[in-house]
Amino acid sequence: MSAFEPSLSTSRPPLGGPSLADTLPTINFGFDELRDRMAKFTAKFDAFIEQGRKRVLEERNQFRMSVAELQEDQRMKRKDIEILQLKTNTYQQTMAKEAAETREMQSAIAELEAQRDRQQAARDALREQIAATQRDIDARLAAQRARQAELEAQARFNVPELDFWVTNLCLRIEGAGAEDRLKFVYTHLDEKNWEREAWFELCTGRRDYDVRHCRPKLEREKVEKVLERVNETRELVVLLKGMRELFVEAMRS
């Protein structure tokens, strides 16, 4: 028998008397209150856990929303940056194009200004040339008018004499297509053909007479000698007689 097991004498109440359990004092351990308190604690703990879980879920959802919003903001920012970068590139390209066009315009303006300066210089030179030419023309006209007046004055006195030599030298006087030239045509030079003609053109535009053209062709030295005598004497008959002699000599040779 174990030491902890009561003996029969002690475990069994005496017959006919009160039991030992009835004689023990009544102890109230408060199990119901404890159970109620434990139930309330469990309810509060469950509510706390549930509230904490909800708060965590809400915070997590809020965090996720915040992260999503931040990501969206970042995406929008990146898109805005891309748009700004595109606009910047476009603006830079536009500025570069405008700068190139400005340089081209400046170059064109410089070329036009240089062309204008050249044209102005050419115009001034042309004006000066025109003025010089006009002065030369005026001088020539004045000389021609003076020479014409001299010839007219001389002609008034030499008309009878000129008619005499025209008849006797068998010549006629024609225009040579210019104001300062006269054409003298001879006939009766060739004994074999009296109708054969010879002629020369006399230039009267200068003070000294000059023979430019003649037919048939004469030696220039002989013509120069005749002109020297004419310019010394200033008598036209010397020229007419001298040229006739040269033509006769040329036809005989």
Coordinates of N, CA and C in Angstrom, one line a residue, residues 2-239:
S2 N 0.5 2.2 -0.8 CA 1.3 3.4 -0.9 C 1.2 4.2 0.4
A3 N 2.2 5.1 0.6 CA 2.2 5.9 1.8 C 1.2 7.0 1.7
F4 N 0.8 7.3 0.5 CA -0.1 8.4 0.3 C -1.6 7.9 0.3
E5 N -1.7 6.6 0.2 CA -3.1 6.1 0.3 C -3.6 6.1 1.7
P6 N -4.7 6.5 2.0 CA -5.2 6.5 3.4 C -5.5 5.1 3.9
S7 N -5.4 4.9 5.1 CA -5.8 3.5 5.6 C -7.2 3.4 5.7
L8 N -7.7 2.2 5.8 CA -9.1 2.0 5.8 C -9.7 2.6 7.0
S9 N -8.9 2.8 8.0 CA -9.4 3.3 9.3 C -9.7 4.8 9.1
T10 N -8.8 5.4 8.3 CA -9.0 6.9 8.2 C -9.9 7.3 7.0
S11 N -10.0 6.4 6.0 CA -10.8 6.8 4.8 C -12.3 6.5 5.0
R12 N -12.5 5.7 5.7 CA -13.9 5.4 5.9 C -14.5 6.0 7.1
P13 N -15.5 6.7 6.9 CA -16.1 7.4 8.1 C -16.7 6.3 9.0
P14 N -16.8 6.7 10.2 CA -17.5 5.7 11.1 C -18.9 5.6 10.8
L15 N -19.4 4.5 11.0 CA -20.8 4.2 10.7 C -21.6 5.0 11.6
G16 N -22.6 5.6 11.0 CA -23.7 6.3 11.8 C -23.3 7.7 12.1
G17 N -22.0 8.3 11.8 CA -21.7 9.7 12.1 C -21.5 10.5 10.9
P18 N -21.2 11.9 10.9 CA -20.9 12.7 9.7 C -19.6 12.4 9.0
S19 N -19.7 12.6 7.6 CA -18.5 12.3 6.9 C -17.4 13.4 7.1
L20 N -16.2 13.0 6.8 CA -15.1 13.9 7.0 C -15.1 15.1 6.0
A21 N -15.7 14.8 4.8 CA -15.8 16.0 3.9 C -16.8 17.0 4.4
D22 N -17.8 16.5 5.1 CA -18.8 17.4 5.6 C -18.2 18.3 6.7
T23 N -17.2 17.7 7.3 CA -16.7 18.5 8.4 C -15.6 19.5 8.0
L24 N -15.1 19.4 6.7 CA -14.1 20.3 6.2 C -14.8 21.7 5.9
P25 N -14.0 22.7 6.0 CA -14.5 24.1 5.7 C -14.8 24.2 4.2
T26 N -15.7 25.0 3.9 CA -16.1 25.3 2.5 C -15.2 26.4 1.9
I27 N -14.4 26.1 0.8 CA -13.5 27.1 0.2 C -14.1 27.5 -1.2
N28 N -14.2 28.8 -1.4 CA -14.7 29.3 -2.7 C -13.5 29.8 -3.5
F29 N -13.2 29.0 -4.5 CA -12.0 29.4 -5.4 C -12.4 30.5 -6.5
G30 N -13.6 30.8 -6.7 CA -14.0 31.9 -7.7 C -13.8 31.4 -9.2
F31 N -14.1 30.1 -9.5 CA -13.9 29.7 -10.8 C -14.9 30.3 -11.8
D32 N -16.0 30.6 -11.4 CA -17.0 31.3 -12.3 C -16.6 32.7 -12.7
E33 N -16.1 33.4 -11.6 CA -15.7 34.8 -11.9 C -14.4 34.8 -12.8
L34 N -13.6 33.8 -12.4 CA -12.3 33.7 -13.2 C -12.7 33.3 -14.7
R35 N -13.6 32.4 -14.8 CA -14.0 32.0 -16.2 C -14.6 33.2 -16.9
D36 N -15.4 34.0 -16.1 CA -16.1 35.2 -16.8 C -15.0 36.2 -17.2
R37 N -14.0 36.4 -16.2 CA -13.0 37.4 -16.5 C -12.1 36.9 -17.7
M38 N -11.8 35.6 -17.7 CA -11.1 35.0 -18.8 C -11.8 35.2 -20.2
A39 N -13.1 35.0 -20.1 CA -13.9 35.2 -21.3 C -13.9 36.6 -21.8
K40 N -14.1 37.5 -20.8 CA -14.0 39.0 -21.2 C -12.6 39.3 -21.8
F41 N -11.6 38.8 -21.1 CA -10.2 39.1 -21.6 C -10.0 38.5 -23.0
T42 N -10.5 37.3 -23.1 CA -10.4 36.7 -24.5 C -11.2 37.5 -25.5
A43 N -12.3 38.0 -25.2 CA -13.1 38.8 -26.1 C -12.4 40.1 -26.4
K44 N -11.8 40.8 -25.3 CA -11.1 42.0 -25.5 C -9.8 41.7 -26.4
F45 N -9.2 40.6 -26.1 CA -7.9 40.3 -26.8 C -8.2 40.0 -28.3
D46 N -9.3 39.3 -28.5 CA -9.7 39.0 -29.9 C -10.1 40.3 -30.6
A47 N -10.8 41.2 -29.9 CA -11.2 42.5 -30.5 C -9.9 43.3 -30.8
F48 N -9.0 43.2 -29.8 CA -7.7 44.0 -30.0 C -7.0 43.4 -31.2
I49 N -6.9 42.1 -31.3 CA -6.2 41.5 -32.4 C -6.9 41.8 -33.7
E50 N -8.2 41.7 -33.7 CA -9.0 42.0 -34.9 C -8.8 43.5 -35.3
Q51 N -8.9 44.3 -34.3 CA -8.7 45.8 -34.6 C -7.3 46.0 -35.1
G52 N -6.3 45.4 -34.5 CA -4.9 45.5 -35.0 C -4.7 45.0 -36.4
R53 N -5.4 43.8 -36.7 CA -5.4 43.2 -38.0 C -6.0 44.2 -39.0
K54 N -7.1 44.8 -38.6 CA -7.8 45.8 -39.5 C -6.9 47.0 -39.7
R55 N -6.3 47.4 -38.6 CA -5.4 48.6 -38.8 C -4.2 48.3 -39.7
V56 N -3.7 47.1 -39.5 CA -2.5 46.7 -40.3 C -3.0 46.6 -41.8
L57 N -4.1 46.0 -42.0 CA -4.6 45.9 -43.4 C -4.9 47.3 -44.0
E58 N -5.5 48.2 -43.1 CA -5.8 49.5 -43.6 C -4.5 50.3 -43.9
E59 N -3.5 50.1 -43.0 CA -2.2 50.8 -43.2 C -1.5 50.2 -44.4
R60 N -1.6 48.8 -44.6 CA -1.0 48.2 -45.7 C -1.7 48.7 -47.0
N61 N -3.0 48.7 -47.0 CA -3.7 49.2 -48.2 C -3.4 50.7 -48.4
Q62 N -3.3 51.5 -47.3 CA -3.0 52.9 -47.5 C -1.6 53.0 -48.1
F63 N -0.7 52.2 -47.5 CA 0.7 52.2 -48.0 C 0.8 51.8 -49.5
R64 N 0.0 50.7 -49.8 CA -0.1 50.3 -51.2 C -0.6 51.4 -52.1
M65 N -1.7 52.1 -51.6 CA -2.2 53.2 -52.4 C -1.2 54.3 -52.5
S66 N -0.5 54.6 -51.4 CA 0.5 55.7 -51.4 C 1.6 55.3 -52.4
V67 N 2.0 54.0 -52.4 CA 3.0 53.6 -53.3 C 2.5 53.7 -54.7
A68 N 1.3 53.3 -54.9 CA 0.7 53.3 -56.3 C 0.6 54.8 -56.8
E69 N 0.2 55.7 -55.8 CA 0.1 57.1 -56.1 C 1.5 57.6 -56.5
L70 N 2.5 57.2 -55.6 CA 3.9 57.7 -55.9 C 4.4 57.2 -57.2
Q71 N 4.1 55.9 -57.5 CA 4.5 55.3 -58.8 C 3.8 56.1 -60.0
E72 N 2.5 56.4 -59.8 CA 1.8 57.1 -60.8 C 2.3 58.5 -61.0
D73 N 2.6 59.1 -59.8 CA 3.3 60.4 -59.8 C 4.6 60.4 -60.6
Q74 N 5.4 59.3 -60.2 CA 6.7 59.2 -60.9 C 6.5 59.0 -62.4
R75 N 5.5 58.1 -62.7 CA 5.2 57.9 -64.2 C 4.8 59.2 -64.9
M76 N 4.0 60.0 -64.2 CA 3.5 61.3 -64.8 C 4.7 62.2 -64.8
K77 N 5.6 62.2 -63.8 CA 6.7 63.1 -63.8 C 7.7 62.7 -65.0
R78 N 7.9 61.4 -65.1 CA 8.7 60.9 -66.2 C 8.1 61.3 -67.6
K79 N 6.8 61.2 -67.6 CA 6.1 61.6 -68.9 C 6.3 63.1 -69.1
D80 N 6.1 63.8 -68.0 CA 6.3 65.3 -68.2 C 7.7 65.6 -68.5
I81 N 8.7 64.9 -67.9 CA 10.1 65.1 -68.3 C 10.3 64.8 -69.7
E82 N 9.8 63.7 -70.2 CA 9.9 63.3 -71.6 C 9.3 64.4 -72.5
I83 N 8.1 64.9 -72.1 CA 7.5 65.9 -72.9 C 8.4 67.2 -72.9
L84 N 8.8 67.5 -71.7 CA 9.7 68.7 -71.6 C 11.0 68.5 -72.4
Q85 N 11.6 67.3 -72.4 CA 12.8 67.0 -73.1 C 12.5 67.1 -74.6
L86 N 11.4 66.6 -75.0 CA 11.0 66.7 -76.4 C 10.8 68.1 -76.9
K87 N 10.1 68.9 -76.0 CA 9.9 70.3 -76.3 C 11.3 71.0 -76.3
T88 N 12.2 70.7 -75.4 CA 13.5 71.3 -75.4 C 14.3 71.0 -76.6
N89 N 14.2 69.7 -77.0 CA 14.9 69.3 -78.3 C 14.3 70.1 -79.5
T90 N 13.0 70.1 -79.5 CA 12.3 70.8 -80.6 C 12.7 72.3 -80.6
Y91 N 12.7 72.9 -79.4 CA 13.1 74.3 -79.3 C 14.5 74.5 -79.7
Q92 N 15.4 73.6 -79.3 CA 16.8 73.7 -79.7 C 17.0 73.6 -81.2
Q93 N 16.3 72.6 -81.8 CA 16.3 72.5 -83.2 C 15.8 73.7 -83.9
T94 N 14.7 74.2 -83.4 CA 14.1 75.5 -83.9 C 15.1 76.6 -83.8
M95 N 15.7 76.7 -82.7 CA 16.7 77.8 -82.5 C 17.9 77.6 -83.4
A96 N 18.4 76.4 -83.6 CA 19.5 76.1 -84.5 C 19.1 76.5 -85.9
K97 N 17.8 76.1 -86.3 CA 17.3 76.4 -87.7 C 17.2 77.9 -87.9
E98 N 16.7 78.6 -86.8 CA 16.5 80.0 -87.0 C 17.9 80.7 -87.0
A99 N 18.9 80.1 -86.2 CA 20.2 80.7 -86.3 C 20.8 80.5 -87.7
A100 N 20.6 79.3 -88.2 CA 21.2 79.0 -89.6 C 20.5 80.0 -90.6
E101 N 19.1 80.1 -90.5 CA 18.4 81.0 -91.4 C 18.9 82.5 -91.2
T102 N 19.2 82.8 -90.0 CA 19.7 84.2 -89.7 C 21.0 84.4 -90.3
R103 N 21.9 83.4 -90.2 CA 23.2 83.5 -90.9 C 23.1 83.6 -92.4
E104 N 22.2 82.7 -92.9 CA 22.0 82.8 -94.4 C 21.4 84.2 -94.8
M105 N 20.5 84.7 -94.0 CA 20.0 86.0 -94.3 C 21.0 87.1 -94.2
Q106 N 21.9 87.0 -93.2 CA 22.9 88.0 -93.0 C 23.9 87.9 -94.2
S107 N 24.2 86.6 -94.6 CA 25.1 86.4 -95.7 C 24.5 87.0 -97.0
A108 N 23.2 86.7 -97.2 CA 22.5 87.2 -98.4 C 22.5 88.8 -98.4
I109 N 22.2 89.3 -97.2 CA 22.2 90.8 -97.0 C 23.6 91.4 -97.3
A110 N 24.6 90.7 -96.8 CA 26.0 91.2 -97.1 C 26.3 91.1 -98.6
E111 N 25.9 90.0 -99.2 CA 26.1 89.9 -100.7 C 25.3 90.9 -101.4
L112 N 24.1 91.2 -101.0 CA 23.3 92.2 -101.7 C 23.9 93.6 -101.5
E113 N 24.4 93.9 -100.3 CA 25.1 95.1 -100.0 C 26.3 95.3 -100.9
A114 N 27.1 94.2 -101.0 CA 28.3 94.2 -101.8 C 27.9 94.4 -103.3
Q115 N 26.9 93.7 -103.7 CA 26.4 93.9 -105.1 C 25.9 95.3 -105.3
R116 N 25.2 95.9 -104.3 CA 24.8 97.3 -104.4 C 25.9 98.2 -104.5
D117 N 27.0 98.0 -103.7 CA 28.2 98.8 -103.8 C 28.9 98.7 -105.1
R118 N 29.0 97.5 -105.6 CA 29.6 97.3 -107.0 C 28.8 98.0 -108.0
Q119 N 27.4 97.9 -107.9 CA 26.6 98.5 -108.9 C 26.7 100.0 -108.8
Q120 N 26.7 100.6 -107.6 CA 26.9 102.0 -107.4 C 28.2 102.5 -108.0
A121 N 29.3 101.7 -107.7 CA 30.6 102.0 -108.3 C 30.6 102.0 -109.8
A122 N 30.0 100.9 -110.3 CA 29.9 100.8 -111.8 C 29.0 102.0 -112.3
R123 N 27.9 102.3 -111.6 CA 27.1 103.4 -112.1 C 27.8 104.7 -112.1
D124 N 28.6 105.0 -111.0 CA 29.4 106.2 -110.9 C 30.4 106.2 -112.0
A125 N 31.1 105.1 -112.2 CA 32.1 105.0 -113.3 C 31.4 105.3 -114.7
L126 N 30.2 104.6 -114.9 CA 29.5 104.8 -116.1 C 29.1 106.3 -116.3
R127 N 28.6 106.9 -115.2 CA 28.2 108.3 -115.3 C 29.4 109.2 -115.7
E128 N 30.6 108.9 -115.0 CA 31.8 109.6 -115.4 C 32.2 109.4 -116.8
Q129 N 32.1 108.1 -117.2 CA 32.4 107.8 -118.6 C 31.5 108.5 -119.6
I130 N 30.2 108.5 -119.2 CA 29.2 109.2 -120.1 C 29.5 110.7 -120.1
A131 N 29.8 111.2 -118.9 CA 30.1 112.7 -118.9 C 31.4 113.0 -119.8
A132 N 32.4 112.1 -119.6 CA 33.6 112.3 -120.4 C 33.3 112.2 -121.9
T133 N 32.5 111.2 -122.3 CA 32.1 111.0 -123.7 C 31.3 112.2 -124.2
Q134 N 30.4 112.7 -123.3 CA 29.6 113.8 -123.7 C 30.5 115.1 -123.9
R135 N 31.5 115.2 -123.0 CA 32.4 116.3 -123.2 C 33.2 116.2 -124.5
D136 N 33.6 114.9 -124.8 CA 34.3 114.7 -126.0 C 33.4 115.0 -127.2
I137 N 32.1 114.5 -127.1 CA 31.2 114.7 -128.2 C 31.0 116.2 -128.4
D138 N 30.8 116.9 -127.3 CA 30.6 118.4 -127.4 C 31.8 119.1 -128.0
A139 N 33.0 118.6 -127.6 CA 34.2 119.2 -128.2 C 34.2 118.9 -129.7
R140 N 33.9 117.6 -130.1 CA 33.9 117.3 -131.5 C 32.9 118.1 -132.3
L141 N 31.7 118.2 -131.7 CA 30.6 119.0 -132.3 C 31.0 120.4 -132.5
A142 N 31.6 120.9 -131.5 CA 32.1 122.3 -131.6 C 33.2 122.5 -132.6
A143 N 34.1 121.5 -132.7 CA 35.1 121.5 -133.7 C 34.5 121.4 -135.1
Q144 N 33.5 120.5 -135.2 CA 32.8 120.3 -136.5 C 32.1 121.5 -136.9
R145 N 31.4 122.2 -135.9 CA 30.7 123.4 -136.3 C 31.7 124.5 -136.7
A146 N 32.8 124.5 -136.0 CA 33.8 125.6 -136.4 C 34.3 125.2 -137.8
R147 N 34.6 123.9 -138.0 CA 35.2 123.5 -139.3 C 34.1 123.8 -140.4
Q148 N 32.9 123.4 -140.1 CA 31.8 123.6 -141.0 C 31.6 125.1 -141.4
A149 N 31.7 125.9 -140.3 CA 31.6 127.4 -140.5 C 32.8 127.8 -141.4
E150 N 33.9 127.3 -141.1 CA 35.1 127.7 -141.9 C 34.9 127.2 -143.4
L151 N 34.4 126.0 -143.5 CA 34.2 125.5 -144.9 C 33.2 126.3 -145.6
E152 N 32.1 126.6 -144.9 CA 31.0 127.4 -145.5 C 31.5 128.8 -145.9
A153 N 32.3 129.4 -145.0 CA 32.9 130.7 -145.3 C 33.8 130.6 -146.5
Q154 N 34.6 129.5 -146.5 CA 35.5 129.4 -147.6 C 34.8 129.0 -148.9
A155 N 33.7 128.3 -148.8 CA 32.9 127.9 -149.9 C 32.2 129.1 -150.6
R156 N 31.9 130.0 -149.8 CA 31.2 131.2 -150.4 C 32.2 131.9 -151.3
F157 N 33.5 131.9 -151.0 CA 34.4 132.5 -151.8 C 35.0 131.6 -152.9
N158 N 34.9 130.3 -152.7 CA 35.5 129.3 -153.6 C 34.5 128.6 -154.5
V159 N 33.2 128.9 -154.4 CA 32.2 128.2 -155.2 C 32.5 128.4 -156.7
P160 N 32.7 129.6 -157.2 CA 33.0 129.7 -158.7 C 34.3 128.9 -159.0
E161 N 35.3 129.0 -158.2 CA 36.6 128.4 -158.5 C 36.4 126.9 -158.4
L162 N 35.6 126.4 -157.4 CA 35.3 124.9 -157.3 C 34.6 124.4 -158.5
D163 N 33.6 125.2 -159.0 CA 32.9 124.8 -160.2 C 33.8 124.7 -161.4
F164 N 34.8 125.6 -161.4 CA 35.7 125.6 -162.5 C 36.6 124.3 -162.5
W165 N 37.1 123.9 -161.3 CA 37.9 122.7 -161.2 C 37.1 121.5 -161.3
V166 N 35.8 121.5 -160.9 CA 35.0 120.3 -161.1 C 34.8 120.0 -162.6
T167 N 34.6 121.1 -163.3 CA 34.4 120.9 -164.8 C 35.7 120.5 -165.5
N168 N 36.8 121.2 -165.1 CA 38.0 121.0 -165.8 C 38.7 119.7 -165.4
L169 N 38.5 119.2 -164.1 CA 39.2 118.0 -163.7 C 38.3 116.8 -163.9
C170 N 37.1 117.0 -164.4 CA 36.1 115.9 -164.7 C 35.8 115.1 -163.4
L171 N 35.3 115.8 -162.4 CA 35.0 115.1 -161.1 C 33.7 115.6 -160.6
R172 N 33.2 114.8 -159.7 CA 31.9 115.2 -159.0 C 32.1 114.9 -157.5
I173 N 31.4 115.6 -156.7 CA 31.5 115.5 -155.3 C 30.2 114.8 -154.7
E174 N 30.4 113.8 -153.9 CA 29.3 113.1 -153.3 C 29.5 112.9 -151.8
G175 N 28.5 112.6 -151.1 CA 28.6 112.3 -149.7 C 29.2 110.9 -149.5
A176 N 29.9 110.8 -148.4 CA 30.5 109.5 -148.1 C 29.9 108.7 -146.9
G177 N 28.6 109.2 -146.5 CA 27.9 108.5 -145.5 C 28.2 109.0 -144.1
A178 N 29.0 110.1 -144.0 CA 29.4 110.7 -142.7 C 29.5 112.2 -142.9
E179 N 29.2 112.9 -141.8 CA 29.2 114.4 -141.9 C 30.5 114.9 -142.2
D180 N 31.6 114.3 -141.7 CA 32.9 114.8 -141.8 C 33.7 114.2 -143.0
R181 N 33.0 113.6 -144.0 CA 33.7 113.0 -145.1 C 33.0 113.4 -146.4
L182 N 33.8 113.6 -147.4 CA 33.4 113.9 -148.8 C 34.0 112.9 -149.8
K183 N 33.3 112.5 -150.8 CA 33.8 111.6 -151.8 C 34.0 112.3 -153.1
F184 N 35.2 112.3 -153.7 CA 35.5 112.9 -154.9 C 35.7 111.8 -156.0
V185 N 34.9 111.9 -157.0 CA 34.9 110.8 -158.1 C 35.4 111.5 -159.4
Y186 N 36.4 110.9 -160.0 CA 37.0 111.3 -161.2 C 36.6 110.4 -162.4
T187 N 36.5 111.1 -163.5 CA 36.3 110.3 -164.8 C 37.4 110.9 -165.8
H188 N 37.4 110.2 -167.0 CA 38.3 110.7 -168.1 C 39.7 110.6 -167.6
L189 N 40.0 109.5 -167.0 CA 41.4 109.3 -166.5 C 42.1 108.2 -167.4
D190 N 41.4 107.3 -167.9 CA 41.9 106.2 -168.7 C 41.6 106.5 -170.2
E191 N 42.7 106.6 -171.0 CA 42.5 106.9 -172.4 C 41.7 105.8 -173.1
K192 N 41.8 104.6 -172.6 CA 41.1 103.5 -173.2 C 39.6 103.4 -172.8
N193 N 39.3 104.0 -171.7 CA 37.9 103.9 -171.2 C 37.7 105.2 -170.4
W194 N 37.1 106.2 -171.0 CA 36.9 107.5 -170.4 C 35.8 107.4 -169.3
E195 N 35.0 106.4 -169.3 CA 34.0 106.3 -168.2 C 34.5 105.6 -167.0
R196 N 35.7 105.1 -167.0 CA 36.2 104.5 -165.8 C 36.4 105.5 -164.7
E197 N 36.0 105.1 -163.5 CA 36.1 106.1 -162.4 C 37.2 105.7 -161.4
A198 N 37.6 106.8 -160.8 CA 38.5 106.7 -159.6 C 38.0 107.6 -158.5
W199 N 38.2 107.3 -157.3 CA 37.6 108.1 -156.3 C 38.5 108.0 -155.0
F200 N 38.3 109.0 -154.1 CA 38.9 109.0 -152.8 C 38.0 109.7 -151.8
E201 N 38.1 109.3 -150.6 CA 37.3 110.0 -149.5 C 38.2 110.9 -148.7
L202 N 37.7 112.1 -148.5 CA 38.4 113.1 -147.8 C 37.8 113.3 -146.4
C203 N 38.6 113.2 -145.3 CA 38.1 113.4 -144.0 C 38.4 114.8 -143.6
T204 N 37.3 115.5 -143.2 CA 37.4 117.0 -142.8 C 37.1 117.2 -141.3
G205 N 37.1 116.1 -140.5 CA 36.7 116.2 -139.1 C 37.8 116.9 -138.3
R206 N 39.1 116.9 -138.8 CA 40.2 117.5 -138.1 C 40.7 118.8 -138.8
R207 N 41.6 119.4 -138.2 CA 42.1 120.6 -138.9 C 42.9 120.2 -140.2
D208 N 43.7 119.1 -140.1 CA 44.4 118.7 -141.2 C 43.6 117.7 -142.0
Y209 N 43.6 117.9 -143.4 CA 42.9 116.9 -144.2 C 43.6 115.6 -144.2
D210 N 42.7 114.5 -144.5 CA 43.2 113.2 -144.5 C 42.4 112.4 -145.5
V211 N 43.1 111.5 -146.2 CA 42.5 110.6 -147.2 C 42.4 109.2 -146.6
R212 N 41.2 108.7 -146.3 CA 41.1 107.4 -145.7 C 41.0 106.2 -146.7
H213 N 40.2 106.4 -147.8 CA 40.0 105.4 -148.7 C 40.1 105.9 -150.2
C214 N 40.6 105.1 -151.1 CA 40.7 105.5 -152.5 C 40.6 104.2 -153.4
R215 N 40.1 104.4 -154.6 CA 40.1 103.4 -155.6 C 40.4 104.0 -157.0
P216 N 41.3 103.4 -157.7 CA 42.2 102.3 -157.3 C 43.2 102.7 -156.2
K217 N 43.8 101.7 -155.6 CA 44.6 101.9 -154.5 C 45.9 102.6 -154.9
L218 N 46.3 103.6 -154.1 CA 47.5 104.4 -154.3 C 48.5 104.1 -153.3
E219 N 49.8 104.5 -153.6 CA 50.8 104.3 -152.6 C 50.6 105.4 -151.5
R220 N 50.7 104.9 -150.3 CA 50.4 105.8 -149.2 C 51.4 107.0 -149.1
E221 N 52.7 106.7 -149.4 CA 53.7 107.8 -149.3 C 53.4 108.9 -150.3
K222 N 52.9 108.6 -151.5 CA 52.6 109.6 -152.4 C 51.4 110.4 -152.0
V223 N 50.4 109.7 -151.4 CA 49.2 110.4 -150.9 C 49.6 111.3 -149.7
E224 N 50.5 110.9 -148.9 CA 51.0 111.7 -147.7 C 51.6 113.0 -148.2
K225 N 52.4 112.9 -149.3 CA 53.1 114.1 -149.8 C 52.1 115.1 -150.3
V226 N 51.0 114.6 -151.0 CA 50.0 115.5 -151.5 C 49.3 116.2 -150.3
L227 N 49.0 115.4 -149.3 CA 48.3 115.9 -148.1 C 49.2 117.0 -147.4
E228 N 50.5 116.7 -147.3 CA 51.4 117.7 -146.7 C 51.3 119.1 -147.4
R229 N 51.3 119.0 -148.8 CA 51.2 120.3 -149.5 C 49.8 121.0 -149.3
V230 N 48.8 120.1 -149.2 CA 47.4 120.7 -149.0 C 47.3 121.3 -147.6
N231 N 47.8 120.6 -146.6 CA 47.7 121.2 -145.2 C 48.5 122.4 -145.0
E232 N 49.6 122.5 -145.8 CA 50.4 123.7 -145.7 C 49.8 124.9 -146.4
T233 N 49.2 124.7 -147.5 CA 48.6 125.8 -148.3 C 47.2 126.0 -147.9
R234 N 46.5 125.0 -147.4 CA 45.1 125.1 -147.1 C 44.2 125.3 -148.3
E235 N 44.7 124.9 -149.5 CA 44.0 125.1 -150.8 C 43.5 123.7 -151.3
L236 N 42.2 123.6 -151.4 CA 41.7 122.3 -151.8 C 42.0 121.9 -153.2
V237 N 42.3 122.9 -154.1 CA 42.6 122.6 -155.5 C 43.9 121.8 -155.6
V238 N 44.8 122.1 -154.7 CA 46.1 121.3 -154.7 C 45.8 119.8 -154.4
L239 N 44.9 119.5 -153.6 CA 44.5 118.1 -153.3 C 43.9 117.5 -154.5

